[in-house]
Each structure stands twice: as C-alpha cells, then as structure tokens.
Coordinates of N, CA and C in Angstrom, one line a residue:
M1 N -9.6 3.7 -7.0 CA -8.6 3.6 -6.4 C -8.2 4.3 -6.4
N2 N -7.2 4.7 -5.3 CA -6.2 5.6 -5.2 C -5.2 5.4 -5.5
K3 N -4.1 6.2 -6.1 CA -2.9 6.0 -6.6 C -1.7 5.1 -5.2
I4 N -0.8 5.1 -5.8 CA 0.4 4.6 -5.0 C 1.4 5.4 -4.0
R5 N 1.0 5.5 -3.1 CA 2.3 6.2 -2.5 C 3.7 5.3 -2.3
L6 N 4.9 6.4 -2.5 CA 6.1 6.0 -2.1 C 6.9 6.0 -0.8
A7 N 6.3 6.2 0.5 CA 6.3 6.6 1.7 C 6.8 5.7 1.6
L8 N 7.3 3.8 1.3 CA 7.7 3.0 2.1 C 9.2 2.8 1.1
A9 N 9.5 3.7 0.1 CA 10.7 4.4 -1.0 C 11.6 5.0 -0.2
V10 N 11.0 6.4 0.7 CA 11.3 7.2 0.3 C 12.7 6.9 1.3
A11 N 12.8 6.4 2.3 CA 14.0 5.8 3.1 C 15.3 5.5 1.6
V12 N 14.9 5.3 0.9 CA 16.2 4.2 -0.1 C 16.2 5.2 -1.0
L13 N 15.4 6.1 -1.1 CA 15.9 7.1 -2.7 C 16.3 8.7 -2.0
T14 N 16.1 8.9 -0.7 CA 16.6 9.9 0.3 C 18.2 10.9 -0.3
L15 N 18.1 10.0 -0.4 CA 20.2 10.1 -0.3 C 20.8 9.5 -1.9
S16 N 21.5 9.9 -2.5 CA 22.2 9.7 -3.5 C 23.5 9.7 -2.9
T17 N 24.0 9.2 -3.1 CA 26.0 9.8 -3.6 C 27.4 10.1 -5.1
A18 N 27.0 11.1 -5.3 CA 28.3 10.3 -6.5 C 30.5 10.4 -6.4
T19 N 30.4 9.8 -5.1 CA 31.6 9.6 -5.0 C 32.8 10.2 -6.0
S20 N 32.4 9.9 -6.9 CA 33.9 10.1 -7.4 C 33.7 11.6 -7.8
A21 N 32.8 12.1 -8.4 CA 32.5 13.5 -8.4 C 33.2 14.4 -7.1
L22 N 32.2 13.9 -5.8 CA 33.4 14.4 -4.7 C 34.7 15.0 -5.0
A23 N 35.8 13.7 -4.9 CA 37.3 14.6 -4.5 C 37.6 15.8 -5.8
Q24 N 36.8 15.1 -7.0 CA 37.0 15.8 -8.3 C 36.4 17.1 -8.2
A25 N 35.7 18.0 -7.5 CA 34.3 18.8 -8.0 C 34.0 19.8 -6.9
P26 N 33.8 20.7 -6.7 CA 33.4 21.3 -5.8 C 32.0 21.3 -5.4
L27 N 31.4 20.9 -3.9 CA 30.0 20.4 -3.8 C 28.7 21.4 -4.7
K28 N 28.0 20.7 -5.0 CA 26.9 20.9 -5.9 C 26.3 19.6 -5.7
I29 N 24.8 20.3 -4.8 CA 23.7 19.3 -4.1 C 22.5 19.1 -5.9
G30 N 21.9 18.4 -5.9 CA 20.5 17.9 -6.3 C 19.2 17.7 -5.5
Y31 N 18.3 17.6 -6.1 CA 17.3 17.4 -4.9 C 16.2 16.4 -6.3
T32 N 15.8 16.1 -6.2 CA 14.0 15.5 -6.7 C 13.2 14.9 -5.8
S33 N 12.1 15.0 -6.1 CA 10.6 14.8 -6.5 C 10.8 12.0 -6.5
V34 N 10.6 12.0 -5.8 CA 10.5 10.7 -6.2 C 9.1 10.4 -6.9
E35 N 8.7 10.4 -5.9 CA 7.3 11.0 -6.2 C 6.5 11.0 -7.7
Y36 N 7.2 11.8 -8.7 CA 6.8 12.3 -9.7 C 7.1 11.7 -10.0
V37 N 8.3 11.1 -10.1 CA 9.0 11.4 -10.8 C 8.2 9.6 -11.4
L38 N 8.5 9.5 -10.5 CA 7.7 7.3 -11.4 C 6.6 7.5 -10.9
S39 N 5.9 8.9 -10.8 CA 4.3 8.8 -12.0 C 3.8 9.1 -12.6
Q40 N 5.6 9.4 -13.6 CA 5.3 10.5 -14.8 C 6.1 8.5 -15.4
M41 N 6.7 7.6 -14.4 CA 6.7 5.7 -15.6 C 6.4 5.8 -15.5
P42 N 6.5 4.8 -17.6 CA 5.5 3.9 -18.1 C 5.1 3.0 -17.3
E43 N 5.7 2.4 -16.1 CA 5.6 1.8 -15.0 C 4.4 1.5 -14.2
S44 N 4.6 2.7 -13.3 CA 3.8 2.7 -12.9 C 1.8 2.9 -13.2
K45 N 1.4 3.2 -14.4 CA 0.6 2.6 -14.1 C 0.3 1.1 -14.3
Q46 N 0.8 0.6 -15.0 CA 1.0 -1.2 -14.9 C 0.4 -1.3 -13.3
I47 N 1.8 -0.9 -13.1 CA 1.7 -1.1 -11.1 C 0.9 -0.8 -10.3
E48 N -0.2 0.4 -10.4 CA -1.5 1.0 -10.1 C -3.1 -0.6 -10.7
S49 N -2.7 -0.8 -11.6 CA -4.1 -1.9 -12.2 C -3.0 -2.9 -11.9
D50 N -1.9 -3.9 -11.0 CA -2.2 -5.0 -10.5 C -2.3 -5.3 -9.6
L51 N -2.3 -3.2 -8.5 CA -1.8 -4.0 -7.1 C -4.2 -3.5 -7.1
K52 N -4.3 -2.8 -8.3 CA -6.1 -2.8 -7.5 C -6.7 -3.9 -7.8
A53 N -5.2 -4.9 -8.6 CA -6.9 -6.4 -9.1 C -6.4 -7.5 -8.4
Y54 N -5.4 -6.8 -7.8 CA -5.3 -7.7 -6.2 C -5.6 -7.2 -5.2
S55 N -6.0 -6.2 -5.0 CA -7.2 -5.6 -3.4 C -8.1 -6.2 -4.0
T56 N -8.8 -6.5 -5.6 CA -10.4 -6.8 -5.4 C -10.0 -8.0 -5.2
Q57 N -9.3 -8.5 -5.0 CA -9.3 -10.2 -4.7 C -9.5 -10.5 -3.9
L58 N -9.0 -9.9 -3.4 CA -8.8 -9.7 -1.2 C -10.7 -9.1 -1.5
E59 N -10.6 -8.2 -2.2 CA -11.5 -7.8 -1.3 C -13.7 -9.0 -1.5
A60 N -13.0 -9.5 -2.5 CA -14.2 -10.8 -3.0 C -14.2 -11.9 -1.7
Q61 N -12.9 -12.5 -1.0 CA -11.9 -13.1 -0.4 C -13.3 -13.1 0.3
L62 N -13.2 -11.5 0.7 CA -13.7 -11.5 2.8 C -15.3 -11.7 2.4
K63 N -15.8 -10.5 1.1 CA -17.4 -10.0 1.0 C -17.8 -12.0 1.1
S64 N -17.3 -12.8 1.0 CA -17.9 -13.6 0.7 C -18.3 -14.5 1.9
K65 N -16.7 -14.2 2.5 CA -16.6 -15.6 4.9 C -17.4 -14.1 5.6
Y66 N -17.9 -13.1 4.6 CA -18.9 -12.1 5.6 C -20.1 -12.7 4.7
A67 N -20.3 -13.0 3.4 CA -21.4 -13.6 3.4 C -21.9 -14.8 4.1
D68 N -20.7 -15.6 4.8 CA -21.0 -16.4 5.1 C -21.3 -16.4 6.5
Y69 N -20.6 -15.6 7.3 CA -21.0 -15.1 8.3 C -22.5 -14.7 8.4
Q70 N -22.8 -13.7 7.9 CA -24.3 -13.3 7.8 C -25.1 -14.9 7.7
T71 N -25.4 -15.3 6.7 CA -26.0 -16.1 6.4 C -26.4 -17.5 7.8
K72 N -25.2 -17.6 8.2 CA -25.4 -18.9 9.6 C -25.6 -18.2 10.4
A73 N -25.5 -16.5 10.8 CA -25.6 -16.4 11.7 C -27.3 -15.5 12.0
E74 N -27.9 -15.0 11.1 CA -28.9 -14.2 10.3 C -30.2 -16.3 11.1
A75 N -29.4 -17.3 10.9 CA -30.2 -18.7 10.4 C -30.1 -18.6 12.5
Y76 N -29.0 -18.7 12.8 CA -29.3 -19.3 13.8 C -29.6 -18.4 15.6
Q77 N -29.8 -17.0 14.4 CA -30.8 -16.1 15.4 C -32.1 -16.6 15.7
K78 N -32.3 -16.8 15.0 CA -34.0 -17.6 14.0 C -34.3 -18.6 14.6
S79 N -33.8 -19.5 14.7 CA -34.0 -20.6 15.8 C -33.1 -20.8 17.0
A80 N -32.2 -19.2 17.2 CA -31.7 -20.1 18.9 C -32.5 -20.4 20.1
S81 N -33.6 -20.1 20.0 CA -34.7 -20.2 20.8 C -35.3 -21.3 21.9
T82 N -35.4 -22.3 19.8 CA -35.8 -24.2 20.5 C -35.0 -24.6 20.1
M83 N -33.2 -24.2 20.8 CA -31.9 -25.1 20.2 C -31.9 -26.1 21.6
Q84 N -31.5 -27.3 21.5 CA -31.6 -28.2 23.0 C -30.4 -27.0 23.2
E85 N -29.7 -27.0 24.5 CA -28.2 -26.0 24.7 C -27.2 -26.3 24.4
V86 N -27.3 -27.6 24.5 CA -26.0 -28.5 23.6 C -25.7 -27.6 22.4
V87 N -26.8 -27.8 21.8 CA -26.3 -27.1 19.8 C -26.7 -26.1 19.3
R88 N -26.6 -25.2 20.1 CA -26.9 -23.4 20.4 C -25.6 -23.3 21.2
A89 N -25.2 -24.2 21.8 CA -23.2 -23.6 22.0 C -22.8 -24.1 21.4
D90 N -22.6 -25.3 20.6 CA -22.0 -25.2 19.0 C -22.0 -24.3 18.3
K91 N -23.0 -23.8 17.6 CA -23.4 -22.8 16.6 C -22.7 -20.8 17.2
E92 N -23.0 -20.8 18.2 CA -22.7 -19.4 19.1 C -20.7 -19.5 18.8
K93 N -20.5 -21.2 18.9 CA -18.9 -21.2 19.3 C -18.3 -21.3 17.6
E94 N -19.1 -21.5 16.5 CA -18.5 -21.4 15.0 C -18.7 -19.9 15.6
L95 N -19.9 -19.1 15.1 CA -19.9 -17.4 14.4 C -18.5 -16.6 15.3
T96 N -18.5 -17.6 16.4 CA -17.7 -17.1 17.2 C -16.3 -17.0 16.4
G97 N -15.8 -18.0 16.3 CA -14.9 -19.1 14.9 C -15.1 -18.1 13.6
L98 N -16.3 -17.8 13.3 CA -16.1 -17.1 12.3 C -15.7 -15.3 11.9
Q99 N -16.5 -15.5 13.5 CA -15.9 -13.8 12.8 C -14.0 -13.6 13.7
S100 N -13.5 -14.7 14.3 CA -12.4 -14.0 14.8 C -11.6 -14.7 13.6
S101 N -12.0 -15.6 12.4 CA -11.5 -15.6 11.5 C -11.7 -14.3 9.8
I102 N -12.5 -13.9 10.1 CA -12.5 -13.0 9.2 C -11.4 -11.8 9.6
Q103 N -11.9 -11.8 10.8 CA -11.1 -10.5 11.2 C -9.5 -10.9 11.4
E104 N -8.7 -12.0 11.4 CA -7.5 -12.1 10.3 C -7.3 -12.2 10.3
F105 N -8.6 -12.7 9.0 CA -8.4 -12.2 6.5 C -7.9 -10.6 6.8
Q106 N -8.8 -10.0 8.2 CA -7.8 -8.9 7.9 C -6.9 -8.2 7.5
R107 N -6.9 -9.3 8.8 CA -5.3 -8.5 9.6 C -4.1 -8.6 7.5
S108 N -4.6 -10.5 7.5 CA -3.4 -10.6 7.0 C -3.9 -10.1 5.6
A109 N -4.6 -9.8 5.2 CA -5.0 -9.1 3.9 C -3.9 -7.5 3.4
D110 N -4.2 -7.0 4.8 CA -3.4 -5.9 4.3 C -1.9 -5.3 4.7
Q111 N -1.1 -6.9 5.1 CA 0.1 -7.2 5.4 C 0.0 -7.1 3.8
S112 N -0.6 -7.9 3.2 CA -0.7 -9.4 2.1 C -0.1 -8.0 0.5
L113 N -1.6 -6.9 1.1 CA -1.0 -5.8 -0.4 C 0.8 -5.0 -0.6
Q114 N 0.4 -5.0 1.7 CA 1.8 -3.8 1.6 C 2.8 -5.3 0.6
Q115 N 2.5 -5.6 1.7 CA 4.2 -7.0 -0.1 C 4.1 -6.6 -1.5
K116 N 2.7 -6.5 -1.5 CA 3.1 -6.6 -3.0 C 2.7 -5.4 -3.8
Q117 N 2.6 -4.8 -2.8 CA 2.7 -2.7 -4.1 C 4.6 -3.2 -4.0
Q118 N 5.2 -3.5 -2.3 CA 6.6 -3.8 -2.9 C 7.6 -4.4 -4.4
T119 N 6.4 -5.3 -3.8 CA 7.3 -6.6 -5.7 C 7.6 -5.8 -6.4
L120 N 6.3 -5.4 -6.6 CA 5.7 -4.4 -7.9 C 6.5 -3.6 -8.1
L121 N 6.9 -2.8 -6.7 CA 7.5 -1.2 -7.4 C 9.4 -1.7 -7.9
K122 N 9.6 -2.4 -6.1 CA 11.0 -2.5 -6.3 C 11.6 -3.0 -8.5
P123 N 11.3 -3.5 -9.5 CA 12.1 -2.3 -10.8 C 12.2 -1.6 -10.3
A124 N 10.6 -0.5 -10.4 CA 10.6 0.7 -10.7 C 12.3 1.9 -10.5
L125 N 11.2 0.8 -9.0 CA 13.0 2.3 -7.6 C 14.0 1.3 -7.7
D126 N 14.1 0.6 -8.5 CA 16.2 -0.1 -8.8 C 16.2 1.1 -10.0
K127 N 15.0 1.1 -11.3 CA 15.4 1.5 -12.1 C 15.8 3.3 -11.6
L128 N 14.8 3.7 -11.1 CA 14.6 4.7 -10.9 C 16.2 5.9 -9.8
Q129 N 16.5 4.3 -8.9 CA 17.9 4.8 -8.4 C 19.2 4.7 -9.4
K130 N 19.2 4.3 -9.6 CA 20.1 4.0 -11.4 C 20.6 4.5 -12.2
T131 N 19.3 5.6 -12.5 CA 18.9 6.5 -13.6 C 18.9 7.6 -12.9
I132 N 19.2 7.9 -11.1 CA 19.2 9.4 -10.8 C 21.1 9.3 -10.2
D133 N 21.4 8.0 -9.6 CA 23.0 7.8 -9.9 C 23.6 8.1 -11.6
Q134 N 23.2 7.9 -12.6 CA 24.1 8.3 -13.9 C 23.7 10.0 -14.1
V135 N 22.8 10.1 -13.5 CA 22.4 11.9 -14.6 C 23.2 13.0 -13.3
A136 N 23.4 12.1 -11.8 CA 24.0 13.2 -10.9 C 25.3 12.5 -11.4
E137 N 26.2 12.4 -11.8 CA 27.4 11.4 -12.3 C 27.6 12.1 -13.3
E138 N 26.8 12.6 -14.9 CA 26.8 13.1 -16.4 C 26.9 14.6 -15.5
N139 N 26.1 15.1 -14.9 CA 26.1 16.6 -14.5 C 27.3 16.8 -13.2
G140 N 27.7 16.3 -12.5 CA 29.1 16.5 -10.9 C 27.7 17.4 -9.9
Y141 N 26.4 17.0 -10.0 CA 26.0 16.2 -8.8 C 26.3 15.6 -8.2
T142 N 27.5 15.8 -6.2 CA 27.8 15.2 -5.5 C 26.8 14.7 -4.5
Y143 N 25.8 15.5 -3.5 CA 24.1 15.4 -3.7 C 22.6 14.6 -4.1
V144 N 22.1 13.8 -4.3 CA 21.4 14.2 -4.5 C 19.6 14.4 -3.6
L145 N 19.1 14.8 -2.9 CA 18.3 14.8 -2.2 C 16.2 13.8 -2.7
N146 N 16.1 14.0 -1.3 CA 14.2 13.7 -1.5 C 13.5 14.5 -1.2
S147 N 12.8 15.6 -1.5 CA 12.1 16.6 -2.0 C 10.1 15.9 -1.4
D148 N 9.9 14.8 -1.3 CA 8.2 14.0 -1.0 C 9.1 13.9 0.4
G149 N 7.4 13.2 1.2 CA 7.7 12.3 2.1 C 6.5 13.9 3.2
A150 N 6.5 13.5 4.4 CA 5.9 14.7 5.8 C 7.8 15.0 5.5
S151 N 7.8 15.1 6.5 CA 9.3 15.3 7.1 C 10.5 15.6 5.6
P152 N 10.0 16.2 4.2 CA 11.1 15.9 3.2 C 13.0 15.8 3.9
V153 N 13.0 15.9 3.7 CA 15.3 16.3 3.6 C 15.4 17.1 3.2
L154 N 14.5 17.4 1.4 CA 14.7 19.4 1.2 C 13.7 19.9 2.0
L155 N 14.0 21.2 2.1 CA 13.5 22.3 3.1 C 13.4 23.7 2.2
H156 N 14.3 24.0 1.2 CA 13.9 24.6 0.5 C 15.7 24.0 -0.3
G157 N 15.7 25.0 -1.8 CA 16.3 24.7 -2.7 C 15.8 25.3 -4.7
P158 N 16.7 25.9 -4.8 CA 16.7 26.4 -6.5 C 16.3 26.0 -7.6
K159 N 15.2 26.1 -7.8 CA 14.4 25.5 -9.5 C 15.3 25.3 -10.7
E160 N 16.8 25.3 -10.5 CA 17.9 24.7 -10.9 C 18.5 23.4 -10.6
G161 N 18.3 23.1 -9.1 CA 19.1 21.5 -8.9 C 18.3 20.6 -9.2
D162 N 16.6 20.3 -9.2 CA 16.4 20.1 -9.3 C 15.8 19.6 -10.8
I163 N 16.3 17.8 -10.1 CA 17.0 17.2 -11.0 C 15.4 16.0 -11.9
S164 N 14.5 16.0 -11.6 CA 12.8 15.2 -11.7 C 13.2 15.9 -13.2
D165 N 13.6 16.3 -14.0 CA 12.7 16.4 -15.1 C 14.1 15.2 -16.1
L166 N 15.9 16.2 -14.9 CA 16.5 15.3 -16.2 C 15.9 14.2 -15.8
V167 N 15.9 13.7 -14.5 CA 15.9 11.9 -14.9 C 15.3 10.6 -15.3
L168 N 13.6 12.0 -16.1 CA 13.2 11.5 -16.7 C 13.4 11.5 -18.5
K169 N 14.1 12.5 -18.5 CA 14.5 12.6 -20.3 C 15.7 11.5 -20.2
K170 N 16.4 11.2 -18.9 CA 17.3 10.1 -19.4 C 16.9 9.0 -19.5
M171 N 15.7 8.6 -19.0 CA 14.6 7.2 -18.9 C 13.6 7.1 -20.7
G172 N 14.0 8.6 -21.2 CA 13.4 8.2 -22.6 C 11.9 8.4 -21.7
V173 N 11.4 9.6 -21.5 CA 10.2 10.1 -20.6 C 10.1 10.9 -20.6
T174 N 9.4 12.2 -21.1 CA 9.0 13.1 -22.0 C 8.3 13.5 -20.6
P175 N 9.0 14.3 -19.8 CA 7.6 15.2 -18.4 C 6.8 15.7 -18.7
G176 N 5.9 14.9 -17.6 CA 4.2 15.1 -18.0 C 4.8 17.4 -17.3
A177 N 2.9 17.6 -18.5 CA 3.3 19.3 -17.2 C 1.9 19.9 -15.9
A178 N 1.4 18.4 -16.5 CA 0.8 18.5 -14.5 C 1.5 18.6 -12.8
A179 N 0.9 19.3 -12.0 CA 1.6 18.3 -11.2 C 1.6 17.0 -10.5
A180 N 2.1 16.6 -10.3 CA 1.8 15.1 -9.8 C 1.5 15.0 -8.4
A181 N 0.4 13.9 -8.5 CA -0.4 13.8 -7.9 C -0.3 13.4 -6.7
K182 N -1.2 13.6 -5.9 CA -0.9 12.6 -4.5 C -1.4 11.7 -4.1
V183 N -1.0 11.7 -3.2 CA -1.2 9.7 -3.2 C -1.4 9.2 -1.4
T184 N -2.0 8.1 -1.6 CA -2.3 8.2 -0.5 C -1.9 6.5 0.6
P185 N -1.0 6.2 1.8 CA 0.2 5.3 1.4 C -1.6 3.8 1.8
A186 N -0.5 3.0 0.9 CA -0.6 1.4 0.9 C -1.7 0.4 2.3
A187 N -1.2 1.4 3.1 CA -1.4 0.8 4.1 C -3.3 0.5 4.9
S188 N -3.5 2.0 3.8 CA -4.8 3.2 4.9 C -6.3 2.2 3.5
T189 N -5.0 1.5 2.2 CA -6.4 0.8 1.5 C -6.1 -0.2 1.1
A190 N -5.2 -1.3 1.7 CA -5.6 -2.7 1.7 C -6.1 -3.6 2.6
T191 N -6.1 -3.2 4.2 CA -7.5 -3.6 3.6 C -8.8 -3.3 2.9
P192 N -9.2 -4.9 2.4 CA -10.8 -4.6 1.8 C -11.7 -4.2 2.8
A193 N -12.0 -2.0 2.8 CA -13.2 -2.2 3.4 C -14.2 -1.6 3.1
A194 N -14.9 -2.5 2.0 CA -16.5 -2.1 1.8 C -16.8 -3.2 2.9
T195 N -16.7 -4.2 3.5 CA -16.8 -5.1 4.9 C -16.8 -5.2 5.2
T196 N -17.2 -4.9 6.4 CA -18.0 -4.1 8.1 C -16.9 -5.7 8.9
T197 N -16.1 -5.4 9.9 CA -16.6 -6.5 11.0 C -17.0 -6.2 11.8
P198 N -17.6 -8.2 11.6 CA -19.1 -8.3 12.3 C -18.2 -8.2 13.7
S199 N -19.4 -8.0 14.4 CA -19.2 -7.7 16.1 C -19.9 -8.5 16.7
K200 N -19.1 -8.7 18.3 CA -19.6 -10.6 18.7 C -21.0 -10.6 19.1
T201 N -20.9 -11.6 18.6 CA -22.2 -12.2 18.5 C -23.5 -12.1 20.2
K202 N -24.1 -12.6 19.8 CA -25.0 -11.4 21.3 C -25.6 -12.2 21.5
V203 N -26.3 -13.0 22.3 CA -27.3 -14.0 22.7 C -27.8 -14.3 24.0
K204 N -28.9 -14.6 24.2 CA -29.3 -14.5 25.4 C -29.7 -16.1 26.1
T205 N -28.6 -16.5 26.7 CA -28.6 -18.2 26.7 C -30.0 -18.7 27.5
K206 N -30.9 -19.7 27.0 CA -32.3 -20.3 27.2 C -31.8 -21.2 28.1
K207 N -32.4 -21.9 29.4 CA -31.8 -22.9 30.1 C -33.2 -23.4 29.7
N208 N -32.9 -24.8 29.4 CA -34.0 -26.5 29.5 C -33.8 -26.6 30.7

C-alpha cells in the first residue's frame, strides 16, 4: 500500500501568514515540507492503516460483484445456444446491467476513498497548520511557504529557512534521520485495481 500523498492539502498549507510580525519586524520568510512533517507525525501511521483497511473493504466488494458477473456470464455462454429467444434476451440484459453496476461501483469507490482520506487527514492537517502558525510567530517568520508539490511555491531557499524540524519539535516529535518518503495520490489507488472491469458481453443471437 503506497503512503498517502498530500496533494489535496498543499493548497491549504501553502502559505501561513504571521500578521502580527508584519508590522513589528523586518520581512522573514521560512518554508517547510508538509509531506515530510506529516510523515513524521504519529498520526500518519494510523491514517495509512485506516485508509488501507477501507480500501481493502472496497476491493472485497468489487471482487464479489465481479465473481457474480463471471459466474452468470459463463452460465450464459454454455446455455445460450439452447435458450429461447426471450430468455436469452433477458440474460443478456442482466449481464449488461451487472457490467454497468461494476463500472459504477469502481467510480464511486474511487470518490469514496478520496473522501475518506480527506476525513482522516483533516485533524492532522489542522494540528499541523496550528503548529506552523505558532512556530512562525515564535521565531519571527512573516511568511511560511510549502516546498512540496509538482509546482512548489518554494524554488530556492537557505537551509536555515527550513522550519520543518522546528514544527515537529513543537509537536513533541523527534525529526527522523531518513528523508521524507515519496508518496502517490490517493486517486491512483482509490479504485480497487485487482479486478478488471468486464468487457461488454458479445453474443451471436440465434433466431428460433
């Protein structure tokens, strides 16, 4: 299971403004990696575990639907040549309906998993934003930029401007020595991919 990417949260935590410092001190800009900080937070493991469990449930439901479709499709193929036309037409209609149901479930599962991810991430992101605000105010940063994303806000900055470890320490977390793990978007893992969407049933109708 790939770890959770924070693309959906980048916009939220892109810019933190310490307004009180703006009028009282010279401009001071810091930056942080939201992905790195969140990956170091204790909450991240539980979020990943819960998301994986939810994804597994969706996969199980999808596999069950597909197994039902396969069973009925195989039974149809074996008996189609001996069926009355009206019965054959009814079976074909049923199989087409099952195909549509599977495809719709895949789409809704993808959306559902993304919503689940956002729900699980929100408390951790709220905590992170609050801590960034506190660190910025305590250390005189007027702005804090996010260095993550395909098009990061930060293109260059001195090491001393990186407040990621300060944020972690503020939350009581010891920064890890390892680099932040690269993660993939939820959308790429949301739809249970273990099962292939059935192709349209093609039969040659035999007229009686």
